[in-house]
XYZ file of C-alpha atoms in Angstrom:
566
model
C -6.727 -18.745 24.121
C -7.485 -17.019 20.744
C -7.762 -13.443 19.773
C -10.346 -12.537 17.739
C -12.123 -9.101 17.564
C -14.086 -9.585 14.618
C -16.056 -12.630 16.392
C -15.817 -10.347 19.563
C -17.582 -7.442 17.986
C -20.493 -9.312 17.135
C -21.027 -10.620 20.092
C -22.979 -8.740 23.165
C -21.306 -8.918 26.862
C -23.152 -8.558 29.894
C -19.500 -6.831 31.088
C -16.533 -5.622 29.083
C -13.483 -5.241 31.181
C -11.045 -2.516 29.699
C -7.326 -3.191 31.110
C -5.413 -6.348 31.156
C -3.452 -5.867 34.147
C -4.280 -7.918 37.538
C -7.245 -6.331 38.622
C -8.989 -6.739 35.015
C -7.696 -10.751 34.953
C -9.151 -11.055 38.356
C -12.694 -9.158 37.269
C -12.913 -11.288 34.458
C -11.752 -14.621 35.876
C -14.569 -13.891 39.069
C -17.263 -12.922 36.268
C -16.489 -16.019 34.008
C -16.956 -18.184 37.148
C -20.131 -16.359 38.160
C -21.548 -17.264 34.459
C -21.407 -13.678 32.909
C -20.483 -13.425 29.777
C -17.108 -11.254 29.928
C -15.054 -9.443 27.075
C -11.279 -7.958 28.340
C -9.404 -5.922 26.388
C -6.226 -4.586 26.699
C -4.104 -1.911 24.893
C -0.406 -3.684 25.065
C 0.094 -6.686 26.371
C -1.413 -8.562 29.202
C 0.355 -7.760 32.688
C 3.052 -5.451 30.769
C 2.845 -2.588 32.960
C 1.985 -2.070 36.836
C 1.311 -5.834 37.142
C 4.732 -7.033 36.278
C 6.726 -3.912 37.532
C 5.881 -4.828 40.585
C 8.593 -5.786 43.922
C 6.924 -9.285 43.290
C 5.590 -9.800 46.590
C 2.199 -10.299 48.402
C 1.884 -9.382 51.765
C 0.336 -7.701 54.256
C 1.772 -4.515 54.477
C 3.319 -3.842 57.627
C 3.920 -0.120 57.310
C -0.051 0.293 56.763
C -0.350 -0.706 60.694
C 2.096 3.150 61.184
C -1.149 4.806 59.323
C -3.489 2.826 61.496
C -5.290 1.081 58.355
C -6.007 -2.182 60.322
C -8.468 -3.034 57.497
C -6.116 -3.120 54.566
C -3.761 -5.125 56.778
C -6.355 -7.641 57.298
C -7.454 -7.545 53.943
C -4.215 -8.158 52.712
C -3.116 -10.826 54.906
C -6.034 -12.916 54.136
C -5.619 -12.675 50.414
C -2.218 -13.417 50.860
C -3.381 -16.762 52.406
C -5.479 -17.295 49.456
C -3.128 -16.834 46.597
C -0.891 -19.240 48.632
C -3.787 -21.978 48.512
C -4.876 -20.981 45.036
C -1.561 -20.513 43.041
C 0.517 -22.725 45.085
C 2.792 -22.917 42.289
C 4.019 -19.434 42.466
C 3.114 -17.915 45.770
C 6.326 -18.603 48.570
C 6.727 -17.946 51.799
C 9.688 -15.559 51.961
C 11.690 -14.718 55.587
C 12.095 -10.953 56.318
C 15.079 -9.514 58.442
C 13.862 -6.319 59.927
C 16.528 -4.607 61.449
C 15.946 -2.831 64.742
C 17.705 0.679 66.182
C 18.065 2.669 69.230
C 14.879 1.982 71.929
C 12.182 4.225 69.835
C 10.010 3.929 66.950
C 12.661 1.448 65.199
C 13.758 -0.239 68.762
C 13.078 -3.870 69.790
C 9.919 -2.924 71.591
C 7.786 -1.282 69.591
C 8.552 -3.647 66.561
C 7.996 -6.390 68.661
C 4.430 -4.917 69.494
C 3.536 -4.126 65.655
C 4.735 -7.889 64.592
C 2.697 -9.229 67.247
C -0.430 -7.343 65.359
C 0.535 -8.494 62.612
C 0.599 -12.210 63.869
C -2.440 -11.492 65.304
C -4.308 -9.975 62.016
C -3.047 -12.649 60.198
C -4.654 -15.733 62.493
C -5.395 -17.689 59.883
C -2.159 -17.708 57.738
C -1.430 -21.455 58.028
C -4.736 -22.775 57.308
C -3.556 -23.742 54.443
C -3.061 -27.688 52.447
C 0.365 -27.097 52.051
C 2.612 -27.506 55.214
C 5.544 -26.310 53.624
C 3.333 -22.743 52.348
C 2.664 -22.358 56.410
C 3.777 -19.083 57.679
C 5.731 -18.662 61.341
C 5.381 -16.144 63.738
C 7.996 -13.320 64.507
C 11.393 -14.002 66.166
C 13.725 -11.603 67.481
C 17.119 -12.065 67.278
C 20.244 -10.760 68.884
C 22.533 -7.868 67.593
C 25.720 -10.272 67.090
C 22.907 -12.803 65.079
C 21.444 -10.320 63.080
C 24.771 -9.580 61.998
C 25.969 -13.543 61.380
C 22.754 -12.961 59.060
C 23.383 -9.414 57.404
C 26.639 -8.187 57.738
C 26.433 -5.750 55.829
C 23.834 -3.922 58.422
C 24.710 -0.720 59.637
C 25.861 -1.028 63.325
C 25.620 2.381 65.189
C 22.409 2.156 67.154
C 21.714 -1.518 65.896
C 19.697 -3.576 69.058
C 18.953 -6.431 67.155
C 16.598 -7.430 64.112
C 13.316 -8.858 63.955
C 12.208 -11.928 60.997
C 9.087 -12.107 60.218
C 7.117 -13.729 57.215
C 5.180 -12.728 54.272
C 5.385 -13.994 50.482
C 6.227 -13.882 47.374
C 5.381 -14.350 43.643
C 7.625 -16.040 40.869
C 6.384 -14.138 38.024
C 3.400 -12.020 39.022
C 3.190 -11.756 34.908
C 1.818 -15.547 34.540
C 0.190 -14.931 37.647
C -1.758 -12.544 36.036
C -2.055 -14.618 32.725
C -3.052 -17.485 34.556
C -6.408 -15.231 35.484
C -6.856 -14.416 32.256
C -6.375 -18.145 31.114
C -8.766 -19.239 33.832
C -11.813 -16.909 32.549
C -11.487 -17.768 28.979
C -11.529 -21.833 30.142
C -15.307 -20.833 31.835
C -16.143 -18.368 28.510
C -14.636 -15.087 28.442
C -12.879 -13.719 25.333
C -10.111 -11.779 25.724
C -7.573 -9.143 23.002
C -4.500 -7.835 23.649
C -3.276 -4.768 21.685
C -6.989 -4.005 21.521
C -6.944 0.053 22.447
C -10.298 1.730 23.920
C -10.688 4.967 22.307
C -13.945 5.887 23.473
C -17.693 4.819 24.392
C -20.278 3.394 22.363
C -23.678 5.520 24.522
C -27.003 6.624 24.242
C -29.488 8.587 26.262
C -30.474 7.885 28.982
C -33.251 9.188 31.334
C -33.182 12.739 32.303
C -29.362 14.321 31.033
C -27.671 11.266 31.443
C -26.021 8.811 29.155
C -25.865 5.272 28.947
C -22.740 3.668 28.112
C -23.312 0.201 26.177
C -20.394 -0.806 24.419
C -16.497 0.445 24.073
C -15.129 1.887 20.201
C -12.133 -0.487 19.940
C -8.686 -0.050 17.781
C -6.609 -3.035 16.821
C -3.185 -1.836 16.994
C -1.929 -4.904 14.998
C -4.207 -4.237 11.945
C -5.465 -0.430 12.513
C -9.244 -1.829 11.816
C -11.709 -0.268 14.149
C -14.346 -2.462 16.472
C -17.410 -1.586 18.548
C -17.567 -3.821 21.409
C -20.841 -4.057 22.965
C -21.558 -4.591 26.768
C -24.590 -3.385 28.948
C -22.091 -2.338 31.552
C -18.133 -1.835 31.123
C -15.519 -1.839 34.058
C -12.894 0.144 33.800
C -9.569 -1.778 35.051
C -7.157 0.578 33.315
C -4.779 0.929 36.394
C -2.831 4.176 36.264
C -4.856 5.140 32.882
C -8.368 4.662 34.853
C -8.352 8.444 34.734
C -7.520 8.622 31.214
C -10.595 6.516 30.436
C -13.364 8.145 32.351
C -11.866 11.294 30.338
C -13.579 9.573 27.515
C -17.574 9.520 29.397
C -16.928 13.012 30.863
C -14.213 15.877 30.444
C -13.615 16.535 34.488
C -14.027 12.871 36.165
C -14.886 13.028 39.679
C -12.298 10.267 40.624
C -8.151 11.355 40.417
C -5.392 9.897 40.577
C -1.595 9.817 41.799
C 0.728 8.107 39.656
C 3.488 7.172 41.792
C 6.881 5.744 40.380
C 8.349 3.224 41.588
C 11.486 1.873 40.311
C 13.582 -1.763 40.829
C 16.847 -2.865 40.236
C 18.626 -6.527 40.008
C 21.944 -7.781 41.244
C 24.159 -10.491 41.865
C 22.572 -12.566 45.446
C 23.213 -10.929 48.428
C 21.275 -11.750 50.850
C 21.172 -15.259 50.772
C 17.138 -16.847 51.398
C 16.136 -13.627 53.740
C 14.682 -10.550 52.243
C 15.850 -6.762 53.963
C 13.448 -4.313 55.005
C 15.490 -1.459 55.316
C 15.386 2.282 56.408
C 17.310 4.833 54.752
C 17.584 8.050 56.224
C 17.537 10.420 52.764
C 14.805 7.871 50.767
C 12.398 5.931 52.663
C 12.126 2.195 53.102
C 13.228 -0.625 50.819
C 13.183 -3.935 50.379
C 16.379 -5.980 49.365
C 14.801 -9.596 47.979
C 15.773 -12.793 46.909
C 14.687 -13.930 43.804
C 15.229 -16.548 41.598
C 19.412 -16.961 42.159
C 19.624 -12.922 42.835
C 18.686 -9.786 44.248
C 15.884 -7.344 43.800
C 15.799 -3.834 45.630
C 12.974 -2.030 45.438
C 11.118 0.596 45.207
C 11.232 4.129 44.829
C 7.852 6.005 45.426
C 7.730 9.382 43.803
C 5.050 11.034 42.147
C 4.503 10.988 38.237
C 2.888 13.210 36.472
C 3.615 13.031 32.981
C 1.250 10.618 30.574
C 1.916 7.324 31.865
C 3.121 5.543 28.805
C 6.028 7.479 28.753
C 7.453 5.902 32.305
C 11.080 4.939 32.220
C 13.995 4.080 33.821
C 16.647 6.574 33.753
C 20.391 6.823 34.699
C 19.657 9.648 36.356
C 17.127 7.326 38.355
C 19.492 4.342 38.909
C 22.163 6.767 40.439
C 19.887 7.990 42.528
C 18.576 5.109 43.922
C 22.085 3.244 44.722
C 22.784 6.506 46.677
C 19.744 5.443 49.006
C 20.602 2.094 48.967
C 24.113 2.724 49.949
C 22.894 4.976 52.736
C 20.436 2.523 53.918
C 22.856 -0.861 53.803
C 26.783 1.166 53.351
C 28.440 -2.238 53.583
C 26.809 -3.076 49.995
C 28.610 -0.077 48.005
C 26.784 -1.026 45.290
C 27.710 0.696 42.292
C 26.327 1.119 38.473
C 28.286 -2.258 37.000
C 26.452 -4.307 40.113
C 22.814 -3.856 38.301
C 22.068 -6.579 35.711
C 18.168 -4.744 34.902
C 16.126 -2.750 36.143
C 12.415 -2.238 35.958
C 9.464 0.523 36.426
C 5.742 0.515 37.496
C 3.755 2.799 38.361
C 0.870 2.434 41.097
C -1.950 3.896 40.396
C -3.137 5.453 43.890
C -6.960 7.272 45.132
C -6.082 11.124 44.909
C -7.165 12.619 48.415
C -5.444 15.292 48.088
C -8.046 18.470 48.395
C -8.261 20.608 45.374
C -7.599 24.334 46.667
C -9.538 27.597 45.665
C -7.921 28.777 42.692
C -8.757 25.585 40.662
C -4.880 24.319 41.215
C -4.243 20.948 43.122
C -2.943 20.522 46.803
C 0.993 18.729 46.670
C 0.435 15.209 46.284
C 1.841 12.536 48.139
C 2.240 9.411 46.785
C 4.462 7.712 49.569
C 1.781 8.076 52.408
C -1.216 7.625 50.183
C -3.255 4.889 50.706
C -3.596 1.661 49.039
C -7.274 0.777 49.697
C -9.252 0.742 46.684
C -12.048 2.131 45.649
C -14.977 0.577 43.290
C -16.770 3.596 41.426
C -20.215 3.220 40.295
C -20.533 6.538 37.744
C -24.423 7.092 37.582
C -25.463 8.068 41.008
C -22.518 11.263 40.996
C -22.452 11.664 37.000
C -25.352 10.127 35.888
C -23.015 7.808 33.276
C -24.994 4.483 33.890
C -23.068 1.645 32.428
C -19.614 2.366 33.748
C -17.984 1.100 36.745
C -14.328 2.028 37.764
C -11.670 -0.020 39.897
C -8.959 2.553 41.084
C -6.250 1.866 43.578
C -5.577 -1.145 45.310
C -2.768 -3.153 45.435
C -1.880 -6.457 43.609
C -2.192 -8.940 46.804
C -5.558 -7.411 47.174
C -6.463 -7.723 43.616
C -8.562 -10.734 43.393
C -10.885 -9.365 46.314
C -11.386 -5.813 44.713
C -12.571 -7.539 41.834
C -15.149 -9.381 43.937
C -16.366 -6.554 45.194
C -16.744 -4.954 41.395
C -18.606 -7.851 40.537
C -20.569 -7.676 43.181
C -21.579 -4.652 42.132
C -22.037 -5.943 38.293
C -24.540 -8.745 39.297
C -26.695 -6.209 41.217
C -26.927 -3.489 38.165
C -27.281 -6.550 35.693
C -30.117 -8.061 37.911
C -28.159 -11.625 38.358
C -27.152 -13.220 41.499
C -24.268 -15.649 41.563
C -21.672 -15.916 44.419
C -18.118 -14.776 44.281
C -16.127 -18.522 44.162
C -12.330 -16.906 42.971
C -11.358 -17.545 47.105
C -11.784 -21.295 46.909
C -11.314 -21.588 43.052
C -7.344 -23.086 41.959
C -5.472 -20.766 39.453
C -5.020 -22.022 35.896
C -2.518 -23.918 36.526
C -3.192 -24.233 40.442
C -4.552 -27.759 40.704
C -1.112 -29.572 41.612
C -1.636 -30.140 45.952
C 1.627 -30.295 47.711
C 4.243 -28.574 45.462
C 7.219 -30.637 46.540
C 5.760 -33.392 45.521
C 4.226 -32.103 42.314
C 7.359 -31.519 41.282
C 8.961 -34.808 42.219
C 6.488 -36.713 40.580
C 6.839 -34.384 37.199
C 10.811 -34.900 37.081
C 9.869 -38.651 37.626
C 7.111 -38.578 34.489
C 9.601 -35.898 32.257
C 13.155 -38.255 33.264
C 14.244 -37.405 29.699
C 14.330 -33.389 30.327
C 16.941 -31.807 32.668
C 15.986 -31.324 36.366
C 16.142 -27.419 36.344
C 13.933 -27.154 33.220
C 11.101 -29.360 34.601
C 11.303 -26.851 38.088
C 11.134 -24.303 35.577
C 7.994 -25.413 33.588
C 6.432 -26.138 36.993
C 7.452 -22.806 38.266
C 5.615 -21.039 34.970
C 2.843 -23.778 34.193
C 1.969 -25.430 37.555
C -0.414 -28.141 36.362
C -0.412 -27.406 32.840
C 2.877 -28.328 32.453
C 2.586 -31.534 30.210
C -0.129 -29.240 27.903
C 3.248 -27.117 27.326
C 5.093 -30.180 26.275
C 2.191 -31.296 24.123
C 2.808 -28.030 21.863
C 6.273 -29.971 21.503
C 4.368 -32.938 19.124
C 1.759 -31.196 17.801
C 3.237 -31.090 14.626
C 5.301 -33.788 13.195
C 9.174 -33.640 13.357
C 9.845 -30.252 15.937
C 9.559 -32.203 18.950
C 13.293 -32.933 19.105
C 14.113 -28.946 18.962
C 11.407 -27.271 20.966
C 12.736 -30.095 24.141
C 16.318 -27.972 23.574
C 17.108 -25.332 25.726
C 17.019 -22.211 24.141
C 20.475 -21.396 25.577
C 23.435 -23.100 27.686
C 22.602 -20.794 30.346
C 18.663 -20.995 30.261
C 16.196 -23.079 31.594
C 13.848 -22.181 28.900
C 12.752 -24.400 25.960
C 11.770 -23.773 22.705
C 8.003 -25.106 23.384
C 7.626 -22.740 25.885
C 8.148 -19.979 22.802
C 5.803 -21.936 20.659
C 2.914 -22.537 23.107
C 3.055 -18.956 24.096
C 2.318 -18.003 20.139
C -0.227 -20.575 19.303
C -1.932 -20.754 23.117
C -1.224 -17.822 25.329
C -1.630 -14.719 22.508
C 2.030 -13.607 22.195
C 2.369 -11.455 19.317
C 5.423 -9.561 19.694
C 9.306 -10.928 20.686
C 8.962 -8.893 23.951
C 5.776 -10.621 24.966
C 7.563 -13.902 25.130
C 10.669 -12.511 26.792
C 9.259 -10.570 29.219
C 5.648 -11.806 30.142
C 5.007 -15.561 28.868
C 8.599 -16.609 29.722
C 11.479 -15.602 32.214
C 14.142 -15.031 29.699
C 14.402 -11.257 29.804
C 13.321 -10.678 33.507
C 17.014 -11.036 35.363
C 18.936 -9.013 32.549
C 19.643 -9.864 29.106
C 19.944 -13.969 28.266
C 22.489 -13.092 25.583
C 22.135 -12.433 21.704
C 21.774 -15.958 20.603
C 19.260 -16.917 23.087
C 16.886 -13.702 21.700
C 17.282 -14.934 18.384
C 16.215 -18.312 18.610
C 13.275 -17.218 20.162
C 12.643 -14.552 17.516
C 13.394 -17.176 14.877
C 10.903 -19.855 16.371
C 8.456 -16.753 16.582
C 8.741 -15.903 12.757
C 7.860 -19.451 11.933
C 4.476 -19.066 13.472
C 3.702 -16.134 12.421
C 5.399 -15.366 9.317
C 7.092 -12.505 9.978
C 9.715 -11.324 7.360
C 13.712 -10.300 8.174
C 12.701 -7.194 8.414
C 10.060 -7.731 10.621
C 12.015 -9.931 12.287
C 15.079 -7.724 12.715
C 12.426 -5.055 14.170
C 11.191 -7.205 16.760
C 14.537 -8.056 17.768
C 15.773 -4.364 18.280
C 12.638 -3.153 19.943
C 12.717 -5.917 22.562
C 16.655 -5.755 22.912
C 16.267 -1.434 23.624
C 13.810 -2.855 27.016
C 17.410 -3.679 28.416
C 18.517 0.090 27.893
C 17.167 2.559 29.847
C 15.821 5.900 29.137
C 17.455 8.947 27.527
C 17.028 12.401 29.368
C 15.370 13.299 25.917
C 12.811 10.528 26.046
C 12.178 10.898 29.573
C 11.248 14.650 28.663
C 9.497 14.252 25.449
């Protein structure tokens, strides 16, 4: 996978997908495998915002059955079925203990009639080639064994708990890369750090406009690129609105940009996953991950520009004080978070816009998370331009079908949607316990933890990783070290994501091609052996080198009251 916007810009599309998050991956992975001929572009990096801020998991949603939004359950459960089958690699089942209260809404009874819904919506969760990927049905346990489980539950009221199943990802970052990497195998091109700053149009018939291309700014260079495409999709996630700003000054689509933050700790719930009540902040989840604890998320609206989302102190505190509320045996305090994280999900503004021109309060923790594809000519008459807004990511590779869909039809093509039955890159491995055996068995010479790793990150592309290792003479003893004592990571891993996968800056390694920022900071010496293999391939000076270092060490602090307010 290559960047190159030069060869891109003289080259026409039949779609250009703007936003390299999951739901532009999945467009352009379905369109690739469809036979269009698919540019993506992305401002940052690939998957470094929304996609990778997310609580990790794909799942149903079982608080969408409360709103009566049986179709998005449905919807969800069956694409949680097919990421199973088609990234087996890094899709899990993952046990939930559901605590139940009182005889009511939370009581035994009425949960027990939801999870049987839920069962029922999701008939076909096991037909899967994986038994170990199969998915139970609900249990309900007794008050003294939902305690043996989760002691820390609060007991006034408690009847009981209920465990039920849904999954999760390992890195929904390389999830998301893996997309990309799959449509460039069948003929996309893709950029990163490739801003849209407007449309490339012409007239159209009667007042309308015809978009045909995207005006494109390398951020690494500053050089300026038209991009040309007879129709563009806009996948920009919580800056979708920002983009139709850019075709017409008062876009009939809005959105709500709600905040939702995440914090890491030490393991606390051993292999279950909490979904938990508090009484002052909502629901949360408490989930196992990787050797220790995410708990997540907040949901509050943001309305400031959405680069500028943090995490704050202010934010943390806050937070633990719902935590605490919700699970008070915890007392979880400040020192107990390792990191911490931020996304924000872009949802469908319904809320009605009131006489005086001002906007109704918004709502972002009762919104919905159906999506929405947007064709802009019949409304605007901007022909050229589709929009993706909402969704969620489990649901991701289906809204994408449906935006292709859509594509073929205004392009004149037919070709059908194949993304359901089509492996990941990386996906093609079968049974995953024995994909790995077999790999520790072919890699003896590498430690048992770093081969799960690789297979964790790579799937079946794990031995092209290795490869990077002797493609040139004399590194392959030091990029088959670990990185760090305490790190499963090897140096290839740094040096395939530079010459293969499009890194460009420290913090894309780190954070989205590797796992060696995503639990907390791996130490000093570990980020500089990264950054030094990094400067090697791309010849980056000390002080370039030194500036790489301290923007991607600041990720681990969080935000100022100043810069939150700037």
């Amino acid at each position: 996978m290559q960047r190159d916007l030069h060869a891109m810009s003289a080259t026409e599309y039949d779609l250009v997908v703007v936003g390299g998050g999951i739901t532009g991956a999945s467009v352009a992975w379905d369109a690739a495998l469809r036979g269009l001929k698919v540019a993506l572009l992305e401002k940052d990096d690939f998957a470094h915002a929304t996609t990778a801020g997310s609580s990790k998991l794909v799942h149903g949603g079982l608080r969408y059955l409360v709103n009566g939004e049986l179709k998005l359950v449905r919807e969800s459960l069956r694409e949680r079925r097919l990421w199973e089958n088609n990234a087996p690699h890094m899709v899990h089942p993952l046990p939930f203990v559901l605590p139940t209260y009182g005889w009511g809404m939370s009581g035994p009874i009425v949960m027990s009639i939801g999870l049987a819904l839920y069962d029922l919506l999701s008939f076909d969760r096991n037909w899967l080639s994986d038994d170990d990927k199969k998915l139970p049905g609900f249990k309900r346990l007794s008050k003294g064994k939902a305690l043996d489980l989760v002691p820390s539950l609060p007991r006034e009221g408690l009847t009981g708990a209920m465990v039920y199943y849904d999954c999760q990802m390992f890195a929904p970052e390389r999830l998301c890369l893996e997309c990309i990497e799959g449509a460039v195998e069948y003929g996309a091109d893709a950029a990163n750090y490739a801003e849209v700053t407007g449309f490339d149009s012409e007239a159209a018939m009667g007042n309308g406009v015809r978009i045909t291309g995207v005006e494109v700014t390398d951020r690494l260079t500053g050089a300026a690129h038209t991009i040309k495409g007879k129709l563009v999709v806009n996948a920009s996630g919580p800056w979708a609105d920002k983009l139709m700003g850019f075709a017409d000054d008062t876009p009939a689509r809005r959105l709500i940009r709600s905040k939702g933050i995440h914090i890491i700790t030490r393991a606390l719930t051993g292999k279950n996953a909490l979904a938990i009540k508090s009484k002052i902040g909502g629901h949360f989840f408490v989930i196992p991950w990787r050797g220790h604890t995410i708990i997540g998320t907040t949901d509050t609206v943001f309305e400031d520009e959405p680069d500028k989302a943090g995490v704050t102190e202010k934010d943390i505190a806050d937070f633990l004080h719902v935590v605490n509320d919700g699970l008070p045996g915890l007392n979880l305090k400040r020192a107990d978070v390792l990191h911490f994280y931020v996304g924000l999900r872009p949802l469908v503004d319904t809320t009605p816009q009131v006489a005086d021109g001002e906007e109704g309060k918004k709502d972002s923790y009762n919104a919905s998370r159906a999506a929405e594809v947007y064709d802009h000519a019949p409304e605007e008459e901007i022909e050229g331009l589709v929009s993706a807004i909402g969704g969620k990511w489990t649901t991701s590779r289906h809204l994408a079908e449906q935006v292709v869909d859509l594509a073929l039809k205004k392009l004149g093509k037919t070709a059908k949607c194949e993304t359901h039955c089509t492996p990941v890159y990386g996906g093609e491995i079968g049974r995953l316990k024995s994909f790995v055996a077999r790999a520790k068995k072919r890699h003896a010479h590498l430690p048992g933890d770093v081969v799960e790793n690789l297979v964790a990150f790579y799937g079946s592309r794990i031995d092209e990783v290795l490869a990077t290792a002797s493609e040139r003479q004399g590194e392959s003893e030091e990029l088959l070290r670990r990185l760090g004592p305490n790190v499963a990571e090897i140096g290839a891993q740094v040096v395939h994501a530079v010459r293969h996968e499009m890194a460009l800056h420290l913090a894309d390694v780190v954070f989205r091609r590797t796992g060696l920022g995503t639990l907390g900071h791996p130490g000093p010496d570990v980020i500089a052996r990264a950054a030094e293999l990094m400067r090697r391939e791309l010849g980056w000076d000390e002080t370039a080198t030194a500036r790489e270092i301290a923007e991607t060490t600041r990720a681990f602090d969080t935000q100022s009251a100043s810069e939150a307010a700037a």
